[in-house]
mmCIF file with all atom_site columns, C-alpha atoms in Angstrom:
data_model
loop_
_atom_site.group_PDB
_atom_site.id
_atom_site.type_symbol
_atom_site.label_atom_id
_atom_site.label_alt_id
_atom_site.label_comp_id
_atom_site.label_asym_id
_atom_site.label_entity_id
_atom_site.label_seq_id
_atom_site.pdbx_PDB_ins_code
_atom_site.Cartn_x
_atom_site.Cartn_y
_atom_site.Cartn_z
_atom_site.occupancy
_atom_site.B_iso_or_equiv
_atom_site.pdbx_formal_charge
_atom_site.auth_seq_id
_atom_site.auth_comp_id
_atom_site.auth_asym_id
_atom_site.auth_atom_id
_atom_site.pdbx_PDB_model_num
ATOM 1   C CA . UNK D 1 1   ? 89.488  136.573 102.731 1.00 0.00 ? 1   UNK D CA 1
ATOM 2   C CA . UNK D 1 2   ? 89.105  133.328 100.778 1.00 0.00 ? 2   UNK D CA 1
ATOM 3   C CA . UNK D 1 3   ? 86.006  131.249 101.212 1.00 0.00 ? 3   UNK D CA 1
ATOM 4   C CA . UNK D 1 4   ? 86.063  127.575 100.349 1.00 0.00 ? 4   UNK D CA 1
ATOM 5   C CA . UNK D 1 5   ? 83.027  125.479 99.669  1.00 0.00 ? 5   UNK D CA 1
ATOM 6   C CA . UNK D 1 6   ? 82.916  121.759 98.993  1.00 0.00 ? 6   UNK D CA 1
ATOM 7   C CA . UNK D 1 7   ? 82.235  120.801 95.417  1.00 0.00 ? 7   UNK D CA 1
ATOM 8   C CA . UNK D 1 8   ? 79.537  118.452 94.201  1.00 0.00 ? 8   UNK D CA 1
ATOM 9   C CA . UNK D 1 9   ? 82.119  115.907 93.134  1.00 0.00 ? 9   UNK D CA 1
ATOM 10  C CA . UNK D 1 10  ? 83.381  115.543 96.693  1.00 0.00 ? 10  UNK D CA 1
ATOM 11  C CA . UNK D 1 11  ? 79.929  114.812 98.073  1.00 0.00 ? 11  UNK D CA 1
ATOM 12  C CA . UNK D 1 12  ? 79.201  112.356 95.265  1.00 0.00 ? 12  UNK D CA 1
ATOM 13  C CA . UNK D 1 13  ? 82.439  110.508 95.951  1.00 0.00 ? 13  UNK D CA 1
ATOM 14  C CA . UNK D 1 14  ? 81.689  110.270 99.661  1.00 0.00 ? 14  UNK D CA 1
ATOM 15  C CA . UNK D 1 15  ? 78.178  108.993 98.827  1.00 0.00 ? 15  UNK D CA 1
ATOM 16  C CA . UNK D 1 16  ? 79.831  106.270 96.750  1.00 0.00 ? 16  UNK D CA 1
ATOM 17  C CA . UNK D 1 17  ? 82.063  105.248 99.660  1.00 0.00 ? 17  UNK D CA 1
ATOM 18  C CA . UNK D 1 18  ? 79.123  105.020 102.053 1.00 0.00 ? 18  UNK D CA 1
ATOM 19  C CA . UNK D 1 19  ? 77.077  102.912 99.627  1.00 0.00 ? 19  UNK D CA 1
ATOM 20  C CA . UNK D 1 20  ? 79.950  100.564 98.846  1.00 0.00 ? 20  UNK D CA 1
ATOM 21  C CA . UNK D 1 21  ? 79.353  96.996  100.011 1.00 0.00 ? 21  UNK D CA 1
ATOM 22  C CA . UNK D 1 22  ? 81.710  94.034  100.010 1.00 0.00 ? 22  UNK D CA 1
ATOM 23  C CA . UNK D 1 23  ? 80.054  91.228  98.077  1.00 0.00 ? 23  UNK D CA 1
ATOM 24  C CA . UNK D 1 24  ? 82.840  88.731  97.297  1.00 0.00 ? 24  UNK D CA 1
ATOM 25  C CA . UNK D 1 25  ? 85.889  87.569  99.223  1.00 0.00 ? 25  UNK D CA 1
ATOM 26  C CA . UNK D 1 26  ? 88.205  85.184  97.371  1.00 0.00 ? 26  UNK D CA 1
ATOM 27  C CA . UNK D 1 27  ? 91.191  83.681  99.208  1.00 0.00 ? 27  UNK D CA 1
ATOM 28  C CA . UNK D 1 28  ? 93.842  81.304  97.906  1.00 0.00 ? 28  UNK D CA 1
ATOM 29  C CA . UNK D 1 29  ? 95.506  79.241  100.624 1.00 0.00 ? 29  UNK D CA 1
ATOM 30  C CA . UNK D 1 30  ? 98.969  77.792  101.102 1.00 0.00 ? 30  UNK D CA 1
ATOM 31  C CA . UNK D 1 31  ? 100.275 74.416  100.046 1.00 0.00 ? 31  UNK D CA 1
ATOM 32  C CA . UNK D 1 32  ? 103.534 72.594  100.766 1.00 0.00 ? 32  UNK D CA 1
ATOM 33  C CA . UNK D 1 33  ? 105.058 74.019  97.572  1.00 0.00 ? 33  UNK D CA 1
ATOM 34  C CA . UNK D 1 34  ? 104.978 77.426  95.914  1.00 0.00 ? 34  UNK D CA 1
ATOM 35  C CA . UNK D 1 35  ? 101.247 77.956  95.504  1.00 0.00 ? 35  UNK D CA 1
ATOM 36  C CA . UNK D 1 36  ? 100.133 81.584  95.212  1.00 0.00 ? 36  UNK D CA 1
ATOM 37  C CA . UNK D 1 37  ? 98.596  82.969  98.396  1.00 0.00 ? 37  UNK D CA 1
ATOM 38  C CA . UNK D 1 38  ? 96.412  86.054  98.118  1.00 0.00 ? 38  UNK D CA 1
ATOM 39  C CA . UNK D 1 39  ? 93.075  87.615  98.998  1.00 0.00 ? 39  UNK D CA 1
ATOM 40  C CA . UNK D 1 40  ? 90.814  89.447  96.580  1.00 0.00 ? 40  UNK D CA 1
ATOM 41  C CA . UNK D 1 41  ? 87.801  91.543  97.577  1.00 0.00 ? 41  UNK D CA 1
ATOM 42  C CA . UNK D 1 42  ? 85.076  92.625  95.137  1.00 0.00 ? 42  UNK D CA 1
ATOM 43  C CA . UNK D 1 43  ? 82.636  95.408  95.980  1.00 0.00 ? 43  UNK D CA 1
ATOM 44  C CA . UNK D 1 44  ? 79.188  96.117  94.543  1.00 0.00 ? 44  UNK D CA 1
ATOM 45  C CA . UNK D 1 45  ? 80.456  99.236  92.741  1.00 0.00 ? 45  UNK D CA 1
ATOM 46  C CA . UNK D 1 46  ? 83.127  97.279  90.825  1.00 0.00 ? 46  UNK D CA 1
ATOM 47  C CA . UNK D 1 47  ? 86.059  98.172  93.059  1.00 0.00 ? 47  UNK D CA 1
ATOM 48  C CA . UNK D 1 48  ? 88.502  95.291  93.538  1.00 0.00 ? 48  UNK D CA 1
ATOM 49  C CA . UNK D 1 49  ? 91.134  95.137  96.266  1.00 0.00 ? 49  UNK D CA 1
ATOM 50  C CA . UNK D 1 50  ? 93.924  92.579  95.914  1.00 0.00 ? 50  UNK D CA 1
ATOM 51  C CA . UNK D 1 51  ? 96.352  91.632  98.683  1.00 0.00 ? 51  UNK D CA 1
ATOM 52  C CA . UNK D 1 52  ? 99.282  89.544  97.415  1.00 0.00 ? 52  UNK D CA 1
ATOM 53  C CA . UNK D 1 53  ? 100.737 87.577  100.315 1.00 0.00 ? 53  UNK D CA 1
ATOM 54  C CA . UNK D 1 54  ? 103.144 84.866  99.136  1.00 0.00 ? 54  UNK D CA 1
ATOM 55  C CA . UNK D 1 55  ? 104.382 83.255  95.902  1.00 0.00 ? 55  UNK D CA 1
ATOM 56  C CA . UNK D 1 56  ? 102.747 85.945  93.732  1.00 0.00 ? 56  UNK D CA 1
ATOM 57  C CA . UNK D 1 57  ? 104.135 88.398  91.164  1.00 0.00 ? 57  UNK D CA 1
ATOM 58  C CA . UNK D 1 58  ? 102.653 91.358  93.026  1.00 0.00 ? 58  UNK D CA 1
ATOM 59  C CA . UNK D 1 59  ? 102.950 91.423  96.808  1.00 0.00 ? 59  UNK D CA 1
ATOM 60  C CA . UNK D 1 60  ? 101.018 94.012  98.745  1.00 0.00 ? 60  UNK D CA 1
ATOM 61  C CA . UNK D 1 61  ? 97.715  95.785  98.251  1.00 0.00 ? 61  UNK D CA 1
ATOM 62  C CA . UNK D 1 62  ? 96.496  96.914  94.819  1.00 0.00 ? 62  UNK D CA 1
ATOM 63  C CA . UNK D 1 63  ? 93.165  98.248  93.608  1.00 0.00 ? 63  UNK D CA 1
ATOM 64  C CA . UNK D 1 64  ? 91.348  98.246  90.288  1.00 0.00 ? 64  UNK D CA 1
ATOM 65  C CA . UNK D 1 65  ? 87.845  98.572  88.885  1.00 0.00 ? 65  UNK D CA 1
ATOM 66  C CA . UNK D 1 66  ? 85.863  95.970  86.985  1.00 0.00 ? 66  UNK D CA 1
ATOM 67  C CA . UNK D 1 67  ? 82.660  96.436  84.979  1.00 0.00 ? 67  UNK D CA 1
ATOM 68  C CA . UNK D 1 68  ? 79.418  96.143  86.924  1.00 0.00 ? 68  UNK D CA 1
ATOM 69  C CA . UNK D 1 69  ? 78.214  93.430  84.536  1.00 0.00 ? 69  UNK D CA 1
ATOM 70  C CA . UNK D 1 70  ? 81.159  91.282  85.718  1.00 0.00 ? 70  UNK D CA 1
ATOM 71  C CA . UNK D 1 71  ? 80.085  91.832  89.332  1.00 0.00 ? 71  UNK D CA 1
ATOM 72  C CA . UNK D 1 72  ? 76.515  90.853  88.432  1.00 0.00 ? 72  UNK D CA 1
ATOM 73  C CA . UNK D 1 73  ? 77.770  87.772  86.545  1.00 0.00 ? 73  UNK D CA 1
ATOM 74  C CA . UNK D 1 74  ? 79.704  86.570  89.611  1.00 0.00 ? 74  UNK D CA 1
ATOM 75  C CA . UNK D 1 75  ? 76.656  87.148  91.833  1.00 0.00 ? 75  UNK D CA 1
ATOM 76  C CA . UNK D 1 76  ? 74.430  85.243  89.395  1.00 0.00 ? 76  UNK D CA 1
ATOM 77  C CA . UNK D 1 77  ? 76.822  82.287  89.137  1.00 0.00 ? 77  UNK D CA 1
ATOM 78  C CA . UNK D 1 78  ? 77.189  82.140  92.912  1.00 0.00 ? 78  UNK D CA 1
ATOM 79  C CA . UNK D 1 79  ? 73.413  81.823  93.277  1.00 0.00 ? 79  UNK D CA 1
ATOM 80  C CA . UNK D 1 80  ? 73.274  79.080  90.644  1.00 0.00 ? 80  UNK D CA 1
ATOM 81  C CA . UNK D 1 81  ? 75.814  76.433  91.488  1.00 0.00 ? 81  UNK D CA 1
ATOM 82  C CA . UNK D 1 82  ? 75.215  73.129  93.177  1.00 0.00 ? 82  UNK D CA 1
ATOM 83  C CA . UNK D 1 83  ? 77.173  71.443  95.981  1.00 0.00 ? 83  UNK D CA 1
ATOM 84  C CA . UNK D 1 84  ? 78.250  68.757  93.504  1.00 0.00 ? 84  UNK D CA 1
ATOM 85  C CA . UNK D 1 85  ? 80.313  71.383  91.656  1.00 0.00 ? 85  UNK D CA 1
ATOM 86  C CA . UNK D 1 86  ? 82.648  71.703  94.649  1.00 0.00 ? 86  UNK D CA 1
ATOM 87  C CA . UNK D 1 87  ? 84.158  68.328  93.814  1.00 0.00 ? 87  UNK D CA 1
ATOM 88  C CA . UNK D 1 88  ? 86.283  66.084  95.979  1.00 0.00 ? 88  UNK D CA 1
ATOM 89  C CA . UNK D 1 89  ? 88.271  67.994  98.595  1.00 0.00 ? 89  UNK D CA 1
ATOM 90  C CA . UNK D 1 90  ? 90.421  65.052  99.637  1.00 0.00 ? 90  UNK D CA 1
ATOM 91  C CA . UNK D 1 91  ? 94.070  64.991  98.738  1.00 0.00 ? 91  UNK D CA 1
ATOM 92  C CA . UNK D 1 92  ? 97.443  66.135  99.919  1.00 0.00 ? 92  UNK D CA 1
ATOM 93  C CA . UNK D 1 93  ? 99.210  69.395  99.187  1.00 0.00 ? 93  UNK D CA 1
ATOM 94  C CA . UNK D 1 94  ? 96.429  70.924  97.141  1.00 0.00 ? 94  UNK D CA 1
ATOM 95  C CA . UNK D 1 95  ? 95.568  74.449  98.308  1.00 0.00 ? 95  UNK D CA 1
ATOM 96  C CA . UNK D 1 96  ? 92.048  75.342  99.322  1.00 0.00 ? 96  UNK D CA 1
ATOM 97  C CA . UNK D 1 97  ? 90.189  78.285  97.863  1.00 0.00 ? 97  UNK D CA 1
ATOM 98  C CA . UNK D 1 98  ? 87.682  80.089  100.057 1.00 0.00 ? 98  UNK D CA 1
ATOM 99  C CA . UNK D 1 99  ? 84.903  82.021  98.366  1.00 0.00 ? 99  UNK D CA 1
ATOM 100 C CA . UNK D 1 100 ? 82.459  84.120  100.392 1.00 0.00 ? 100 UNK D CA 1
ATOM 101 C CA . UNK D 1 101 ? 79.525  85.946  98.899  1.00 0.00 ? 101 UNK D CA 1
ATOM 102 C CA . UNK D 1 102 ? 76.446  87.303  100.662 1.00 0.00 ? 102 UNK D CA 1
ATOM 103 C CA . UNK D 1 103 ? 77.010  85.251  103.836 1.00 0.00 ? 103 UNK D CA 1
ATOM 104 C CA . UNK D 1 104 ? 77.591  82.063  101.827 1.00 0.00 ? 104 UNK D CA 1
ATOM 105 C CA . UNK D 1 105 ? 81.002  80.431  102.265 1.00 0.00 ? 105 UNK D CA 1
ATOM 106 C CA . UNK D 1 106 ? 82.390  77.766  99.947  1.00 0.00 ? 106 UNK D CA 1
ATOM 107 C CA . UNK D 1 107 ? 85.686  75.982  100.557 1.00 0.00 ? 107 UNK D CA 1
ATOM 108 C CA . UNK D 1 108 ? 86.961  74.045  97.554  1.00 0.00 ? 108 UNK D CA 1
ATOM 109 C CA . UNK D 1 109 ? 89.959  73.026  95.500  1.00 0.00 ? 109 UNK D CA 1
ATOM 110 C CA . UNK D 1 110 ? 89.867  74.929  92.236  1.00 0.00 ? 110 UNK D CA 1
ATOM 111 C CA . UNK D 1 111 ? 91.387  72.045  90.244  1.00 0.00 ? 111 UNK D CA 1
ATOM 112 C CA . UNK D 1 112 ? 88.475  69.815  91.264  1.00 0.00 ? 112 UNK D CA 1
ATOM 113 C CA . UNK D 1 113 ? 85.569  72.220  90.856  1.00 0.00 ? 113 UNK D CA 1
ATOM 114 C CA . UNK D 1 114 ? 83.188  72.282  87.911  1.00 0.00 ? 114 UNK D CA 1
ATOM 115 C CA . UNK D 1 115 ? 80.198  74.078  86.403  1.00 0.00 ? 115 UNK D CA 1
ATOM 116 C CA . UNK D 1 116 ? 79.288  77.540  87.671  1.00 0.00 ? 116 UNK D CA 1
ATOM 117 C CA . UNK D 1 117 ? 81.758  77.342  90.561  1.00 0.00 ? 117 UNK D CA 1
ATOM 118 C CA . UNK D 1 118 ? 84.587  76.808  88.074  1.00 0.00 ? 118 UNK D CA 1
ATOM 119 C CA . UNK D 1 119 ? 83.277  79.753  86.021  1.00 0.00 ? 119 UNK D CA 1
ATOM 120 C CA . UNK D 1 120 ? 83.339  81.966  89.136  1.00 0.00 ? 120 UNK D CA 1
ATOM 121 C CA . UNK D 1 121 ? 86.849  80.790  89.949  1.00 0.00 ? 121 UNK D CA 1
ATOM 122 C CA . UNK D 1 122 ? 88.066  81.534  86.416  1.00 0.00 ? 122 UNK D CA 1
ATOM 123 C CA . UNK D 1 123 ? 86.405  84.977  86.334  1.00 0.00 ? 123 UNK D CA 1
ATOM 124 C CA . UNK D 1 124 ? 88.080  85.970  89.586  1.00 0.00 ? 124 UNK D CA 1
ATOM 125 C CA . UNK D 1 125 ? 91.442  84.515  88.547  1.00 0.00 ? 125 UNK D CA 1
ATOM 126 C CA . UNK D 1 126 ? 91.239  86.595  85.345  1.00 0.00 ? 126 UNK D CA 1
ATOM 127 C CA . UNK D 1 127 ? 90.556  89.734  87.398  1.00 0.00 ? 127 UNK D CA 1
ATOM 128 C CA . UNK D 1 128 ? 93.618  88.985  89.522  1.00 0.00 ? 128 UNK D CA 1
ATOM 129 C CA . UNK D 1 129 ? 95.785  88.350  86.455  1.00 0.00 ? 129 UNK D CA 1
ATOM 130 C CA . UNK D 1 130 ? 94.917  91.786  85.014  1.00 0.00 ? 130 UNK D CA 1
ATOM 131 C CA . UNK D 1 131 ? 96.171  93.661  88.083  1.00 0.00 ? 131 UNK D CA 1
#
């Protein structure tokens, strides 16, 4: 008779899953042309889930890990940007970006943002580019 017992690594992994919390949702919207359309989700443990939808090199769902200091940097920048950094949202055929973090939602056009919001946008775009 063979007895099987769960290992410590299994319980630690399941603990990690239960403690995981979505902290950032980043969505690129459509335009009249060939703008990339995708969603990117960042979790408190550094897990990143990317869903390429349209006009992207990678369509479908992909996962990666980022350093926790990058997660903390995004959280810090999100807490320290002003509404003026969103910029003008008027215009035609410029896709909107939607950024959600800790129940705070910001809709903006990345080409017109500035300051810490632009830094957040660039950090997340760099994460996507490394997938």
